[in-house]
Structure formats: C-alpha cells, structure tokens
Short mmCIF file of C-alpha atoms in Angstrom, two decimals:
data_model
loop_
_atom_site.label_atom_id
_atom_site.label_comp_id
_atom_site.label_asym_id
_atom_site.label_seq_id
_atom_site.Cartn_x
_atom_site.Cartn_y
_atom_site.Cartn_z
CA UNK U 299 -11.38 25.37 18.96
CA UNK U 300 -11.68 24.97 14.38
CA UNK U 301 -13.26 21.97 12.95
CA UNK U 302 -12.21 21.48 9.41
CA UNK U 303 -14.00 19.70 7.04
CA UNK U 304 -13.44 18.09 3.65
CA UNK U 305 -16.68 17.38 1.87
CA UNK U 306 -17.91 15.66 -1.06
CA UNK U 307 -17.48 17.81 -3.73
CA UNK U 308 -16.94 18.49 -7.97
CA UNK U 309 -14.19 20.89 -7.44
CA UNK U 310 -11.70 22.17 -4.44
CA UNK U 311 -10.71 25.18 -3.22
CA UNK U 312 -6.48 24.72 -3.27
CA UNK U 313 -4.03 26.86 -1.87
CA UNK U 314 -0.21 26.27 -2.43
CA UNK U 315 2.76 27.73 -0.80
CA UNK U 316 5.78 28.17 -1.49
CA UNK U 317 5.29 28.07 -5.62
CA UNK U 318 8.13 29.41 -6.63
CA UNK U 319 10.02 26.79 -5.18
CA UNK U 320 11.40 23.58 -6.92
CA UNK U 321 8.93 21.68 -5.49
CA UNK U 322 6.23 23.90 -5.84
CA UNK U 323 6.73 24.16 -9.44
CA UNK U 324 6.82 20.46 -9.22
CA UNK U 325 3.31 20.65 -7.77
CA UNK U 326 1.67 22.38 -10.71
CA UNK U 327 3.45 20.25 -12.89
CA UNK U 328 2.01 17.10 -11.45
CA UNK U 329 -1.60 18.52 -10.75
CA UNK U 330 -2.20 19.19 -14.26
CA UNK U 331 -1.08 16.30 -15.63
CA UNK U 332 -2.80 13.61 -12.72
CA UNK U 333 -6.01 16.30 -13.28
CA UNK U 334 -6.42 17.35 -9.81
CA UNK U 335 -10.28 18.95 -9.29
CA UNK U 336 -9.14 22.68 -8.87
CA UNK U 337 -12.53 24.99 -8.20
CA UNK U 338 -9.96 27.97 -6.81
CA UNK U 339 -6.17 28.23 -6.85
CA UNK U 340 -4.30 30.31 -4.83
CA UNK U 341 -0.55 30.78 -4.93
CA UNK U 342 1.93 32.13 -1.84
CA UNK U 343 5.52 32.90 -2.02
CA UNK U 344 8.18 35.25 -0.02
CA UNK U 345 7.96 39.13 -0.54
CA UNK U 346 9.93 38.97 -2.75
CA UNK U 347 8.45 36.43 -5.18
CA UNK U 348 4.66 38.28 -4.77
CA UNK U 349 3.80 39.64 -8.60
CA UNK U 350 5.51 36.76 -10.42
CA UNK U 351 2.60 34.97 -12.47
CA UNK U 352 2.44 31.57 -13.67
CA UNK U 353 0.15 29.88 -16.24
CA UNK U 354 -1.03 26.23 -15.20
CA UNK U 355 -3.43 24.90 -17.02
CA UNK U 356 -4.22 27.78 -19.54
CA UNK U 357 -4.64 30.72 -16.90
CA UNK U 358 -2.50 33.40 -15.47
CA UNK U 359 -1.72 33.47 -12.00
CA UNK U 360 -0.15 35.53 -9.36
CA UNK U 361 2.07 35.23 -6.50
CA UNK U 362 1.09 36.87 -3.42
CA UNK U 363 2.87 37.74 -0.66
CA UNK U 364 2.28 35.20 2.35
CA UNK U 365 0.88 36.33 5.57
CA UNK U 366 -1.11 35.59 8.74
CA UNK U 367 -4.37 36.76 6.98
CA UNK U 368 -3.33 35.15 4.15
CA UNK U 369 -6.63 32.21 4.34
CA UNK U 370 -8.87 34.13 5.58
CA UNK U 371 -11.81 34.50 4.00
CA UNK U 372 -10.84 32.40 1.55
CA UNK U 373 -12.31 28.82 1.58
CA UNK U 374 -9.90 27.15 1.09
CA UNK U 375 -10.18 23.09 1.03
CA UNK U 376 -6.49 22.44 0.99
CA UNK U 377 -2.86 24.15 1.68
CA UNK U 378 0.03 21.95 0.21
CA UNK U 379 3.06 23.81 1.92
CA UNK U 380 6.57 23.38 1.05
CA UNK U 381 8.16 26.44 2.06
CA UNK U 382 10.39 25.16 4.65
CA UNK U 383 9.87 24.39 8.60
CA UNK U 384 9.79 28.02 10.06
CA UNK U 385 7.26 29.71 7.56
CA UNK U 386 5.53 26.04 8.36
CA UNK U 387 5.44 25.94 12.01
CA UNK U 388 4.66 30.06 11.50
CA UNK U 389 1.54 30.03 9.35
CA UNK U 390 0.48 26.14 8.55
CA UNK U 391 -1.51 27.48 12.23
CA UNK U 392 -3.44 30.35 10.40
CA UNK U 393 -4.10 28.04 7.39
CA UNK U 394 -6.24 25.33 9.28
CA UNK U 395 -7.59 28.01 12.00
CA UNK U 396 -9.36 29.65 8.75
CA UNK U 397 -10.34 25.27 7.87
CA UNK U 398 -8.00 24.08 5.88
CA UNK U 399 -5.65 21.26 5.75
CA UNK U 400 -2.65 20.94 5.40
CA UNK U 401 0.01 18.89 3.77
CA UNK U 402 3.81 20.25 4.88
CA UNK U 403 6.31 19.18 3.34
CA UNK U 404 8.79 19.92 5.74
CA UNK U 405 10.11 18.86 8.70
CA UNK U 406 7.90 21.38 11.42
CA UNK U 407 5.13 18.42 12.24
CA UNK U 408 6.42 15.21 11.07
CA UNK U 409 7.39 13.23 14.55
CA UNK U 410 4.08 15.62 15.99
CA UNK U 411 2.41 12.59 17.92
CA UNK U 412 -1.01 14.44 17.20
CA UNK U 413 0.41 14.84 13.64
CA UNK U 414 0.40 11.87 10.75
CA UNK U 415 3.52 11.28 9.32
CA UNK U 416 2.13 9.43 5.83
CA UNK U 417 2.78 7.84 2.66
CA UNK U 418 0.05 6.50 0.91
CA UNK U 419 1.19 3.27 -0.01
CA UNK U 420 2.45 2.57 3.39
CA UNK U 421 -0.55 3.98 5.52
CA UNK U 422 -3.01 5.16 4.27
CA UNK U 423 -5.18 4.61 6.18
CA UNK U 424 -3.88 7.35 8.62
CA UNK U 425 -4.95 10.70 7.57
CA UNK U 426 -8.02 10.08 8.64
CA UNK U 427 -6.68 10.81 12.26
CA UNK U 428 -5.04 14.58 11.56
CA UNK U 429 -6.64 17.67 13.38
CA UNK U 430 -6.06 19.55 10.70
CA UNK U 431 -2.38 19.05 9.72
CA UNK U 432 -0.67 15.71 8.15
CA UNK U 433 3.08 15.54 7.48
CA UNK U 434 4.87 15.09 4.49
CA UNK U 435 8.02 12.34 5.43
CA UNK U 436 11.85 13.49 4.45
CA UNK U 437 12.27 12.23 0.92
CA UNK U 438 14.72 9.39 1.66
CA UNK U 439 12.50 7.75 4.20
CA UNK U 440 9.34 8.15 1.02
CA UNK U 441 11.68 6.39 -1.23
CA UNK U 442 12.37 3.78 1.15
CA UNK U 443 9.60 2.87 2.50
CA UNK U 444 7.66 2.27 -0.68
CA UNK U 445 9.89 -0.32 -1.00
CA UNK U 446 9.91 -1.72 2.26
CA UNK U 447 6.76 -1.80 2.61
CA UNK U 448 5.40 -4.84 0.71
CA UNK U 449 8.54 -6.92 2.56
CA UNK U 450 6.94 -6.00 5.67
CA UNK U 451 3.99 -6.69 5.25
CA UNK U 452 5.65 -10.42 4.73
CA UNK U 453 7.64 -10.81 6.97
CA UNK U 454 7.89 -7.94 9.64
CA UNK U 455 11.12 -6.04 9.38
CA UNK U 456 12.96 -6.05 12.46
CA UNK U 457 16.41 -3.85 11.34
CA UNK U 458 18.08 -1.81 8.18
CA UNK U 459 21.13 -0.60 6.92
CA UNK U 460 20.73 1.99 4.57
CA UNK U 461 23.22 3.97 2.86
CA UNK U 462 22.24 6.83 0.75
CA UNK U 463 23.48 8.54 -2.40
CA UNK U 464 21.32 12.53 -2.64
CA UNK U 465 21.69 14.15 -5.46
CA UNK U 466 22.00 17.94 -5.30
CA UNK U 467 18.67 19.00 -6.03
CA UNK U 468 18.23 17.79 -2.48
CA UNK U 469 19.34 21.12 -1.14
CA UNK U 470 17.98 23.20 -3.49
CA UNK U 471 18.30 24.92 -6.66
CA UNK U 472 21.09 26.89 -4.88
CA UNK U 473 22.27 23.82 -4.45
CA UNK U 474 22.02 22.31 -8.13
CA UNK U 475 23.56 25.42 -9.71
CA UNK U 476 26.28 25.73 -7.46
CA UNK U 477 27.71 21.79 -8.58
CA UNK U 478 26.58 23.31 -13.03
CA UNK U 479 29.21 26.21 -12.25
CA UNK U 480 31.91 23.96 -10.84
CA UNK U 481 31.51 21.86 -13.79
CA UNK U 482 31.99 24.56 -16.08
CA UNK U 483 34.16 26.64 -13.73
CA UNK U 484 36.12 22.88 -14.09
CA UNK U 485 35.79 22.60 -17.99
CA UNK U 486 37.66 26.47 -18.49
CA UNK U 487 40.11 25.84 -15.72
CA UNK U 488 39.40 28.09 -12.89
CA UNK U 489 38.84 27.89 -9.80
CA UNK U 490 36.06 25.34 -8.09
CA UNK U 491 33.95 28.02 -5.57
CA UNK U 492 32.56 26.01 -2.38
CA UNK U 493 29.44 27.55 -1.12
CA UNK U 494 26.27 25.46 -1.00
CA UNK U 495 28.25 22.26 0.63
CA UNK U 496 31.00 21.81 3.11
CA UNK U 497 33.10 20.79 0.29
CA UNK U 498 33.47 20.19 -3.26
CA UNK U 499 30.86 18.66 -4.26
CA UNK U 500 32.05 17.89 -7.66
CA UNK U 501 34.52 14.64 -8.44
CA UNK U 502 33.44 13.61 -5.02
CA UNK U 503 30.96 12.37 -2.39
CA UNK U 504 30.08 14.28 0.91
CA UNK U 505 28.93 12.17 3.67
CA UNK U 506 27.58 14.21 5.31
CA UNK U 507 23.64 16.00 4.96
CA UNK U 508 21.94 17.83 7.45
CA UNK U 509 24.04 18.70 11.50
CA UNK U 510 25.35 16.02 13.71
CA UNK U 511 23.91 14.93 15.72
CA UNK U 512 24.90 13.99 19.87
CA UNK U 513 24.81 9.67 18.81
CA UNK U 514 27.66 10.69 15.59
CA UNK U 515 24.60 10.85 13.06
CA UNK U 516 23.31 13.88 11.40
CA UNK U 517 19.74 14.64 11.49
CA UNK U 518 18.51 13.30 7.97
CA UNK U 519 20.08 9.98 9.51
CA UNK U 520 18.10 9.82 12.49
CA UNK U 521 15.27 11.30 10.04
CA UNK U 522 14.86 7.84 8.79
CA UNK U 523 15.31 6.30 11.57
CA UNK U 524 12.53 8.24 13.88
CA UNK U 525 10.00 8.24 10.47
CA UNK U 526 10.17 5.31 9.93
CA UNK U 527 8.91 3.95 13.32
CA UNK U 528 6.28 6.29 13.24
CA UNK U 529 5.33 5.93 9.62
CA UNK U 530 5.29 1.86 10.58
CA UNK U 531 3.66 2.15 14.06
CA UNK U 532 6.91 0.22 14.84
CA UNK U 533 8.52 1.10 17.73
CA UNK U 534 10.67 -1.65 17.40
CA UNK U 535 11.73 -1.42 14.20
CA UNK U 536 15.60 0.06 13.70
CA UNK U 537 16.88 1.88 10.80
CA UNK U 538 21.07 2.87 10.90
CA UNK U 539 21.63 5.08 7.93
CA UNK U 540 24.71 7.09 6.49
CA UNK U 541 23.28 9.37 3.81
CA UNK U 542 25.47 11.04 0.99
CA UNK U 543 25.35 13.76 -1.13
CA UNK U 544 26.91 12.77 -4.32
CA UNK U 545 27.50 15.00 -8.12
CA UNK U 546 23.95 13.97 -9.40
CA UNK U 547 21.55 16.52 -9.95
CA UNK U 548 18.52 14.93 -9.56
CA UNK U 549 17.40 11.30 -7.79
CA UNK U 550 18.46 10.06 -5.05
CA UNK U 551 19.11 6.48 -4.68
CA UNK U 552 19.38 4.10 -1.83
CA UNK U 553 20.95 0.63 -1.15
CA UNK U 554 18.91 -1.17 1.54
CA UNK U 555 19.56 -3.67 3.43
CA UNK U 556 16.47 -5.48 5.80
CA UNK U 557 17.20 -8.17 8.27
CA UNK U 558 13.26 -10.02 8.75
CA UNK U 559 11.78 -12.38 11.07
CA UNK U 560 11.36 -14.61 8.12
CA UNK U 561 13.86 -15.61 5.10
CA UNK U 562 12.77 -13.20 1.92
CA UNK U 563 14.13 -15.40 -0.90
CA UNK U 564 15.24 -12.69 -3.80
CA UNK U 565 12.23 -14.66 -6.05
CA UNK U 566 9.44 -13.52 -3.76
CA UNK U 567 11.15 -10.24 -3.25
CA UNK U 568 10.89 -9.84 -6.68
CA UNK U 569 7.11 -10.91 -7.02
CA UNK U 570 6.89 -8.88 -4.08
CA UNK U 571 7.94 -5.74 -5.67
CA UNK U 572 6.28 -6.11 -8.93
CA UNK U 573 2.95 -6.31 -7.02
CA UNK U 574 3.69 -3.10 -5.15
CA UNK U 575 2.06 0.37 -6.06
CA UNK U 576 4.47 2.44 -6.64
CA UNK U 577 7.57 0.54 -7.75
CA UNK U 578 8.91 -0.29 -10.78
CA UNK U 579 11.40 -3.45 -10.81
CA UNK U 580 14.43 -3.25 -13.50
CA UNK U 581 16.56 -5.63 -11.81
CA UNK U 582 18.27 -7.51 -14.31
CA UNK U 583 21.98 -7.39 -14.16
CA UNK U 584 23.23 -9.51 -16.50
CA UNK U 585 21.89 -7.05 -19.26
CA UNK U 586 23.28 -3.99 -16.90
CA UNK U 587 19.75 -2.78 -16.15
CA UNK U 588 19.17 -1.50 -12.64
CA UNK U 589 17.71 1.39 -11.38
CA UNK U 590 19.53 4.73 -11.37
CA UNK U 591 19.25 8.74 -11.54
CA UNK U 592 19.14 8.68 -14.90
CA UNK U 593 16.25 6.74 -15.29
CA UNK U 594 14.39 7.83 -12.83
CA UNK U 595 14.11 11.28 -12.79
CA UNK U 596 11.12 12.89 -13.89
CA UNK U 597 9.99 9.55 -12.96
CA UNK U 598 6.54 9.17 -10.33
CA UNK U 599 8.04 5.70 -9.56
CA UNK U 600 11.11 5.10 -7.26
CA UNK U 601 12.58 2.22 -8.88
CA UNK U 602 14.36 -1.06 -7.33
CA UNK U 603 16.69 -3.48 -8.20
CA UNK U 604 19.87 -5.74 -7.42
CA UNK U 605 17.54 -7.62 -5.62
CA UNK U 606 19.65 -10.53 -3.72
CA UNK U 607 20.00 -12.57 -0.79
CA UNK U 608 22.64 -11.01 2.00
CA UNK U 609 25.57 -13.84 2.16
CA UNK U 610 26.97 -12.27 5.62
CA UNK U 611 23.33 -13.23 7.44
CA UNK U 612 20.38 -14.87 8.02
CA UNK U 613 16.99 -13.90 6.93
CA UNK U 614 18.94 -10.75 5.26
CA UNK U 615 17.82 -9.35 1.68
CA UNK U 616 19.49 -6.37 0.06
CA UNK U 617 18.21 -4.54 -2.96
CA UNK U 618 18.47 -0.65 -4.43
CA UNK U 619 16.09 2.32 -5.04
CA UNK U 620 16.55 5.31 -7.01
CA UNK U 621 13.39 7.79 -7.08
CA UNK U 622 12.70 11.32 -7.65
CA UNK U 623 12.78 12.71 -4.69
CA UNK U 624 11.24 16.49 -6.18
CA UNK U 625 7.81 14.64 -7.36
CA UNK U 626 7.83 10.96 -4.99
CA UNK U 627 9.78 12.91 -2.72
CA UNK U 628 8.06 15.31 -1.92
CA UNK U 629 5.33 16.95 -4.51
CA UNK U 630 3.81 13.88 -5.58
CA UNK U 631 3.02 12.19 -2.18
CA UNK U 632 1.22 15.50 -0.61
CA UNK U 633 -0.70 15.60 -3.89
CA UNK U 634 -1.15 11.90 -3.20
CA UNK U 635 -2.03 12.68 -0.10
CA UNK U 636 -4.31 15.58 -1.21
CA UNK U 637 -6.13 12.88 -3.40
CA UNK U 638 -6.75 10.39 -0.48
CA UNK U 639 -8.73 13.09 1.73
CA UNK U 640 -10.43 13.60 -1.52
CA UNK U 641 -11.81 9.63 -1.84
CA UNK U 642 -11.88 9.07 1.81
CA UNK U 643 -14.40 12.18 1.34
CA UNK U 644 -16.56 11.09 -1.74
CA UNK U 645 -16.50 7.43 -0.45
CA UNK U 646 -18.11 7.76 2.72
CA UNK U 647 -20.64 10.58 0.80
CA UNK U 648 -19.65 12.77 4.95
CA UNK U 649 -16.93 15.35 6.05
CA UNK U 650 -13.50 14.48 7.41
CA UNK U 651 -13.83 16.15 10.46
CA UNK U 652 -10.44 17.44 13.02
CA UNK U 653 -10.97 18.66 15.57
CA UNK U 654 -7.80 21.73 15.41
CA UNK U 655 -6.18 23.45 18.92
CA UNK U 656 -4.24 25.41 17.05
#
C-alpha cells in the first residue's frame, strides 16, 4: 500500500513519458507557455529515442529510456504519460509506487472505476478521489463535452447524436506523413500508397476509426458513449456516434445534436457557450464565420458555432464544434489536470492523499 501526496510547493518535480511523440512535444510547448512551476524535469521515451536531446526553457535535457526503475528515487510529483495503453499499463503502476501522481493520456485506465476520468471544465472535482492515476478522456469526448457541459447544467441532456470529422494527426505522426505523401504522389502523377489507413485518405473520407465491435460501432464511437457517462456521472445519457477520418492535418470537428429535458433556444445556447470556459463562439453564418480546423488548430479553446434548433424533433439543438485534438484533446487537458492538483494543494495547504493498491 502506497500513499501518494501532492504538497503545496513553489515548484514540482515533473516527468513526461512519451516525450518525443506529438503529444509529448506539445506537453513541453504548453508547459513553457503556461509557465508551469517545474523544479526538475525528467523526459522518458522508448529505447530508440534514448540519448536524443530536447531544449526546454533554455536548458537541454537528454531523453532517457523508460524502464520499470525509471521512477525509483526520483521524487517525481507528477508524471504525464502519453506513450500508448500498453506502456501505461506496464509502467504507470511503477510511477505510482514510487510516489508520483500519473496523468495518463491513453485508454488504459479510462473505464476503471477506481480511476477518475477528467475534463477540467466539466468535472474538476473528480481529481480529489484519485488513487494515484487520473485519466485523460479520448480527444473526441473532450472536445464534445466542453460544449455539452453548459447545456447539461441548464437542462439535462438525455441523448446525443454526433458525427465526427477527425484529422490525420489523430492517428499519429506517421498518419500525417502518409497524407502529405499522398498529396505529393498525386501531384507527381504517381501511384498513391496506403499503409496507415484502411483506404486512401486523400480526396476521401473514411467512416472507420478504431476496430469494429459486435454492435456495429467502432471502438472510437463506443469511447464517446462510455466516457461521457462516466465523466457526467450519468448512466442514463445515451451517445450515438459515427467517427470519420477526413483529409486534414490538424483539429477534429464534430456535428452534435442534443436532446434535452427542457427546450434550449439557440439564443440561450449561445449565451451558455459564451460564458463557458474553454469555448470560443464563432457563429455568424451570414458572414461565413463558423468553426473550422484551420481556425481551431494550435489553439487551446474549442470553437463552437452553427447553433440552431433542430427542426425534426422537440427539445433538440444542433451545433458544430472544432478543436485541436493534440492540444485540448490531449496535452492541454492533461496539464490542466496537473494544475488542478496543484491549485487544490495550495488552496487547502495540505497534501492530496491517495491510497494506491498498485
């Protein structure tokens, strides 16, 4: 049994697992932009990245290989993990055992009843009951719930119908490179190669993200169903998703239809969105102003617009949202969780304790 504590300090010992990946690199950018209070920084990645050097705030750091002993005697306060589910399952318990609080970006622990699943704009209070690990939700869930939460608080959302338009970067750096290579090959009149996706992505959309389940939905689509219920603590809300890969490099977009207990007018929804944290309203269709990946990419906020009453059903509202899934959908959300841990410790002037069985 291990008891983890985050005490109020001027600066914290931080570790990043998966430091050379797209999310890991974004971790470093955001930590610097937000002036996160770092005392010491350890950067871990796979063996093939060992020895690479990274500059952060004018200091050069060397990437170390992640092993079961990486966290021993390091006095790490918070470890940000973004190295995939298998790595998280194997190494996160060792980090917790060494006294760190892990914020994990993989799907490894998201549906574990003992692990909080947190979007800071939605359920910040859940960081208080962690047992050493806090999970980041799936990127599509995060982007949707930032907008869903203010509506839900005004009138409970009963059903959600959502179609996602997900960028190549959501499948990783190799997926982005494949799309770029397809553009080059098409421009040169060459045959287009397909490796990362099931089909050519250039000049195409692919209604297939993750593996298909027995119920006909994909794993990505079921994440939106299950994670929304857990985050909102509402086992009755139903989410039906269709997740689609589209040929853009950055930012996911979503067409969302919500059914609420009481009607919410477009005007009221606009007001709720404008007053919600993490949202930027862009809703001027007459002026051709609405959320798009080119606008939302590299931004911290999610952009919401096309707000309108659904003319096919009662108590139903439609909106469109776009957000950078590497920033808000991954790295930023994790750092905001870490900031919540720190602010809670500073506010109470006492450690946040969690008894871990790992």
